[in-house]
Structures are given as C-alpha cells and as structure tokens.
C-alpha cells in the first residue's frame, strides 16, 4: 500500500478519537483553573489550618506523577471509599485537573505575591476593603502575569491527555493503537500521524502563549 | 477494602522497581543533558533555514506527548521499512524521554548562555581564544552553574515522567505494582505504595533544590556579588 493511501485510511480513524481528546482537554482545563484559584487563594489565606491543608494537598499532587494519580483514581478510589466516579471520563478529568490545578496554584500564588506591595498600600490608603483590594487592584495585574504560565500548562495538559488511553478512553492514541492491532505494517505511520495531530492541536496553544508573553508585562507594577 | 497484608506484600517488589526507576531517571537525564547541547549548537549555526528547521523540530518534540513518542520508538520503529531496528525497552525509555527532555534542557542552557555578559564574548575574541577555548574556558563555566537549580527541577520532573516507561515494559515501580496487582488482584495497595515512594523521593529533593537555588542566587547575583555580601548582613534575603 502506498503511504499516501495509507494516510488516507488512518486519518478518519484518528479523527474519531479527536473528540474525546479535545473534550477532556477543555473540561480538565476548566476544572484545573478552578482548582488553581481555590488552592492558590487557600495558600494565601490568613487561616493557618486552611493554609496548611491546601499546602498539603498541593504537595501531594505535585510530588507524585500524573499517571499514578490517574491509576489511583481509576482503580483504587472505587475500592477504598466505594466511590464510583460514574465514568472513566470523570476519573480522568479529576486526575488531570487535580494534578495541574496543584501546579497552577503555585503560579496563582506566586503572581499574586509578586504584585508590588505598593499597590496594596495604595489600595489601603484609598480605604478599600480586603476583597476590593484583591478584586480591583491586585488580581487584574496578577492575572496578566499568570497568562503565559497558564498557556504553558495548557500545552502540558494537552500532552497529558494522551495518558487517558491507558485506562481505556477512546482518544486519538487509543484509536490509533486499535488500528495498529490489525494493520501491523502501518504502525510507524499511525504513531507519526498521532504526533502530528497533537502538534496541530498544540499550535494554537503555542501561539496563545507567545501572545500572552507579550501581554503579561503590560500595565503591571511588579517588584 | 484496605488490606495491610497486600500493602506489605507488595513492598519488596515495588522496592526493587524503585532502583530501576531511579536508574532509568539518571540515564535519561544524562542523555538529555548531553543532547541538550546538541540542540543549542544546532540552533547557533548562522544559517537561517537550519535555525528554522531546528526550531520547528524542537517545538514538535516539546508539544507532543512523550507517551506517543515512546510508543513510536517501541512499536513503530521496528516496522519502518529498511531502516527499522527493534530496541529494548530500556533503550526506548532512555532515548524517548531523553530526547523529549533535552528540548527543555537546551532551553535552559540557552538562557544561561545568553545571560553571560557581552564583555566576556568580546574579551575572548580580544584574547584570540580558539572556539573551543572560548566555550570551554570562558562561556560555559559562567553559563551553566547559575542554571543548576533549573536543571535540578527538571530532574524531578523527569523522575515523575519515568513511570510512563512502564507502558513499554521497563520494570520500574509502576510496572511492578501492576504485576503485583494482576497476580493478587489487589491494585489499591501497590498503587498507593508507589505514590508514597514517589512523594518520599521527590518532595525532599524539591526542598533541597529550593535551598540550593537560594544559595546560588546569592552567589551569582550580578547586582550583589560575593564581595558585597557583608553589606547585606542582618538583612533578610528573600528568594
């Protein structure tokens, strides 16, 4: 079989899995932002118990690797607590978003801390409440600084979504593997094409990150 | 339910896997450290098309999943007509992860090299140093040490990526836990044990590297080098 017609045959097979990959990416990106902000603010809280607890959570998820967390959520959690997460989909989303949420919470914390202290002082001088200070003065500047890091993490997350094929979710890798089982000679083409697929999804994210890098330093009073 | 017998039963196997995981981590890391230089020098070739091609290749390797790269090397490469070779799981792990992380490490090297003062480059030209002497005696000794903490962080990141290699059959911790799980039909305890091992190994190293970073930051701070240290006595140095 010529390579061109081979690609023509593999392409539609992989497209079937594209849906799952992108859906997982978007869902876990959303939840990891959520986790990142909750954990990031938790670590900046005045309440020492809250601070320690979130610190513990973050270190647990940063200290072990995603693949182990994924397997743990998938195989261990249902046995241990009798919690059935409902579907493989949610087990994967929870594992990815907890893991990357923990990493990104460090970005959130770091960015908020690196907004110049003078800004806080000015906000106090303007008689703003703690909440107002954060919402009107600090966060708008901090978020700008977070953007490029978040872009990088999005690319990392995209790469991480390939792991879900290991627990049997029908993403690009899974579909490709299924195809190679019956067409052994096409294996190199299939995996190369999968790599190209990921690269194509990553390209807009790379562009976004480059753009964010340009934006990040505008209008920010950093130390 | 939780079974302590299974927990302690899996301990010897997982412990044995730990040495493999550590060994593979170090092998991959050394490979990446050496290969990182290759990218740096390829990118410095003063011919634009080559630079573009190298940039695209770097971006490609960096933004595609290491898992698929491993699969390609392990399952795909032997099937390539004419040039196909079949590699052992260990070789696949070292080359796959090594090349993947070398792209990140080359970025670190580049930042280190770019931060070397321009005067140093000029001085080595003025002293008529050969290219080899310029790099080995002047530039690299100044470029690399400040990047050690960053390199260390990547060692930890890589350590956490190594379990991926269990999918191609490297008998690390995760592989051993899988094996134990399949034999005794107990996955909860071995997986938890693996997670604990990872935490025990990576958290202290992260703390250590943080400390090293603070120390090196003081040493390589261009604004306040060693001589200025006494001025800062009694002042809390944060970082």
GROMACS .gro file of N, CA, C and O in nm, chain A residues 107-153:
model
  188
  107UNK      N    1   0.148   2.902   4.052
  107UNK     CA    2   0.155   3.019   3.966
  107UNK      C    3   0.065   3.130   4.018
  107UNK      O    4   0.104   3.247   4.024
  108UNK      N    5  -0.057   3.090   4.058
  108UNK     CA    6  -0.152   3.189   4.110
  108UNK      C    7  -0.093   3.257   4.233
  108UNK      O    8  -0.089   3.379   4.243
  109UNK      N    9  -0.042   3.175   4.324
  109UNK     CA   10   0.014   3.229   4.447
  109UNK      C   11   0.133   3.320   4.417
  109UNK      O   12   0.142   3.433   4.465
  110UNK      N   13   0.223   3.269   4.332
  110UNK     CA   14   0.343   3.346   4.301
  110UNK      C   15   0.310   3.479   4.236
  110UNK      O   16   0.369   3.582   4.269
  111UNK      N   17   0.214   3.478   4.143
  111UNK     CA   18   0.180   3.602   4.072
  111UNK      C   19   0.118   3.704   4.166
  111UNK      O   20   0.150   3.822   4.160
  112UNK      N   21   0.029   3.656   4.254
  112UNK     CA   22  -0.035   3.750   4.346
  112UNK      C   23   0.070   3.811   4.439
  112UNK      O   24   0.069   3.931   4.464
  113UNK      N   25   0.164   3.727   4.482
  113UNK     CA   26   0.268   3.777   4.573
  113UNK      C   27   0.363   3.873   4.502
  113UNK      O   28   0.422   3.959   4.565
  114UNK      N   29   0.378   3.856   4.369
  114UNK     CA   30   0.478   3.939   4.303
  114UNK      C   31   0.423   4.072   4.256
  114UNK      O   32   0.498   4.155   4.204
  115UNK      N   33   0.292   4.096   4.277
  115UNK     CA   34   0.242   4.231   4.252
  115UNK      C   35   0.300   4.321   4.360
  115UNK      O   36   0.298   4.286   4.478
  116UNK      N   37   0.352   4.433   4.317
  116UNK     CA   38   0.426   4.521   4.408
  116UNK      C   39   0.345   4.554   4.533
  116UNK      O   40   0.224   4.576   4.527
  117UNK      N   41   0.414   4.556   4.647
  117UNK     CA   42   0.345   4.581   4.772
  117UNK      C   43   0.286   4.721   4.778
  117UNK      O   44   0.186   4.745   4.845
  118UNK      N   45   0.348   4.812   4.705
  118UNK     CA   46   0.297   4.949   4.699
  118UNK      C   47   0.152   4.956   4.652
  118UNK      O   48   0.076   5.043   4.694
  119UNK      N   49   0.117   4.861   4.567
  119UNK     CA   50  -0.022   4.858   4.517
  119UNK      C   51  -0.119   4.830   4.629
  119UNK      O   52  -0.225   4.891   4.639
  120UNK      N   53  -0.083   4.734   4.716
  120UNK     CA   54  -0.167   4.703   4.830
  120UNK      C   55  -0.176   4.824   4.922
  120UNK      O   56  -0.286   4.860   4.968
  121UNK      N   57  -0.061   4.887   4.945
  121UNK     CA   58  -0.060   5.002   5.034
  121UNK      C   59  -0.147   5.115   4.980
  121UNK      O   60  -0.224   5.176   5.053
  122UNK      N   61  -0.136   5.136   4.848
  122UNK     CA   62  -0.217   5.240   4.786
  122UNK      C   63  -0.365   5.209   4.801
  122UNK      O   64  -0.447   5.297   4.831
  123UNK      N   65  -0.398   5.079   4.785
  123UNK     CA   66  -0.539   5.040   4.795
  123UNK      C   67  -0.588   5.059   4.938
  123UNK      O   68  -0.703   5.099   4.961
  124UNK      N   69  -0.501   5.031   5.036
  124UNK     CA   70  -0.540   5.053   5.175
  124UNK      C   71  -0.561   5.203   5.198
  124UNK      O   72  -0.659   5.245   5.261
  125UNK      N   73  -0.470   5.283   5.142
  125UNK     CA   74  -0.481   5.428   5.157
  125UNK      C   75  -0.611   5.479   5.097
  125UNK      O   76  -0.667   5.578   5.144
  126UNK      N   77  -0.660   5.411   4.995
  126UNK     CA   78  -0.785   5.452   4.931
  126UNK      C   79  -0.906   5.394   5.004
  126UNK      O   80  -1.017   5.400   4.953
  127UNK      N   81  -0.880   5.333   5.121
  127UNK     CA   82  -0.986   5.280   5.206
  127UNK      C   83  -1.064   5.169   5.137
  127UNK      O   84  -1.187   5.162   5.146
  128UNK      N   85  -0.995   5.084   5.068
  128UNK     CA   86  -1.064   4.969   5.007
  128UNK      C   87  -1.066   4.854   5.106
  128UNK      O   88  -0.973   4.838   5.186
  129UNK      N   89  -1.170   4.774   5.096
  129UNK     CA   90  -1.176   4.655   5.181
  129UNK      C   91  -1.080   4.550   5.125
  129UNK      O   92  -1.032   4.562   5.012
  130UNK      N   93  -1.056   4.444   5.204
  130UNK     CA   94  -0.965   4.338   5.160
  130UNK      C   95  -1.011   4.278   5.028
  130UNK      O   96  -0.932   4.253   4.937
  131UNK      N   97  -1.141   4.255   5.019
  131UNK     CA   98  -1.199   4.196   4.900
  131UNK      C   99  -1.183   4.288   4.779
  131UNK      O  100  -1.141   4.245   4.671
  132UNK      N  101  -1.212   4.414   4.800
  132UNK     CA  102  -1.199   4.513   4.691
  132UNK      C  103  -1.055   4.523   4.642
  132UNK      O  104  -1.029   4.530   4.523
  133UNK      N  105  -0.964   4.523   4.738
  133UNK     CA  106  -0.822   4.530   4.706
  133UNK      C  107  -0.783   4.420   4.608
  133UNK      O  108  -0.721   4.443   4.506
  134UNK      N  109  -0.826   4.299   4.646
  134UNK     CA  110  -0.792   4.184   4.564
  134UNK      C  111  -0.858   4.195   4.427
  134UNK      O  112  -0.795   4.176   4.324
  135UNK      N  113  -0.986   4.229   4.428
  135UNK     CA  114  -1.063   4.224   4.304
  135UNK      C  115  -1.026   4.338   4.209
  135UNK      O  116  -1.011   4.316   4.088
  136UNK      N  117  -1.010   4.458   4.260
  136UNK     CA  118  -0.992   4.573   4.172
  136UNK      C  119  -0.845   4.601   4.142
  136UNK      O  120  -0.809   4.640   4.031
  137UNK      N  121  -0.759   4.579   4.241
  137UNK     CA  122  -0.620   4.621   4.223
  137UNK      C  123  -0.525   4.505   4.193
  137UNK      O  124  -0.454   4.506   4.093
  138UNK      N  125  -0.526   4.406   4.282
  138UNK     CA  126  -0.421   4.303   4.273
  138UNK      C  127  -0.448   4.204   4.160
  138UNK      O  128  -0.363   4.181   4.073
  139UNK      N  129  -0.568   4.146   4.160
  139UNK     CA  130  -0.595   4.038   4.063
  139UNK      C  131  -0.578   4.078   3.917
  139UNK      O  132  -0.518   4.004   3.839
  140UNK      N  133  -0.631   4.195   3.875
  140UNK     CA  134  -0.616   4.229   3.733
  140UNK      C  135  -0.470   4.231   3.689
  140UNK      O  136  -0.438   4.197   3.575
  141UNK      N  137  -0.381   4.269   3.781
  141UNK     CA  138  -0.238   4.269   3.746
  141UNK      C  139  -0.180   4.130   3.753
  141UNK      O  140  -0.100   4.090   3.669
  142UNK      N  141  -0.224   4.055   3.857
  142UNK     CA  142  -0.168   3.921   3.877
  142UNK      C  143  -0.206   3.829   3.761
  142UNK      O  144  -0.125   3.751   3.713
  143UNK      N  145  -0.331   3.842   3.715
  143UNK     CA  146  -0.378   3.752   3.610
  143UNK      C  147  -0.295   3.769   3.482
  143UNK      O  148  -0.261   3.672   3.415
  144UNK      N  149  -0.259   3.892   3.454
  144UNK     CA  150  -0.174   3.916   3.338
  144UNK      C  151  -0.044   3.838   3.347
  144UNK      O  152   0.006   3.783   3.251
  145UNK      N  153   0.011   3.838   3.469
  145UNK     CA  154   0.139   3.768   3.487
  145UNK      C  155   0.121   3.617   3.479
  145UNK      O  156   0.212   3.544   3.442
  146UNK      N  157   0.000   3.570   3.516
  146UNK     CA  158  -0.023   3.426   3.514
  146UNK      C  159  -0.037   3.372   3.372
  146UNK      O  160  -0.007   3.257   3.346
  147UNK      N  161  -0.087   3.458   3.281
  147UNK     CA  162  -0.127   3.409   3.149
  147UNK      C  163  -0.023   3.322   3.077
  147UNK      O  164  -0.056   3.213   3.033
  148UNK      N  165   0.103   3.369   3.064
  148UNK     CA  166   0.197   3.283   2.989
  148UNK      C  167   0.219   3.148   3.054
  148UNK      O  168   0.225   3.046   2.984
  149UNK      N  169   0.225   3.146   3.188
  149UNK     CA  170   0.241   3.019   3.259
  149UNK      C  171   0.122   2.927   3.232
  149UNK      O  172   0.138   2.808   3.208
  150UNK      N  173   0.004   2.987   3.236
  150UNK     CA  174  -0.116   2.908   3.210
  150UNK      C  175  -0.112   2.849   3.069
  150UNK      O  176  -0.152   2.735   3.047
  151UNK      N  177  -0.063   2.929   2.975
  151UNK     CA  178  -0.052   2.880   2.838
  151UNK      C  179   0.039   2.758   2.831
  151UNK      O  180   0.006   2.657   2.769
  152UNK      N  181   0.153   2.768   2.902
  152UNK     CA  182   0.245   2.654   2.905
  152UNK      C  183   0.178   2.532   2.966
  152UNK      O  184   0.194   2.421   2.916
  153UNK      N  185   0.103   2.555   3.073
  153UNK     CA  186   0.038   2.442   3.138
  153UNK      C  187  -0.069   2.381   3.050
  153UNK      O  188  -0.094   2.261   3.055
   0.00000   0.00000   0.00000
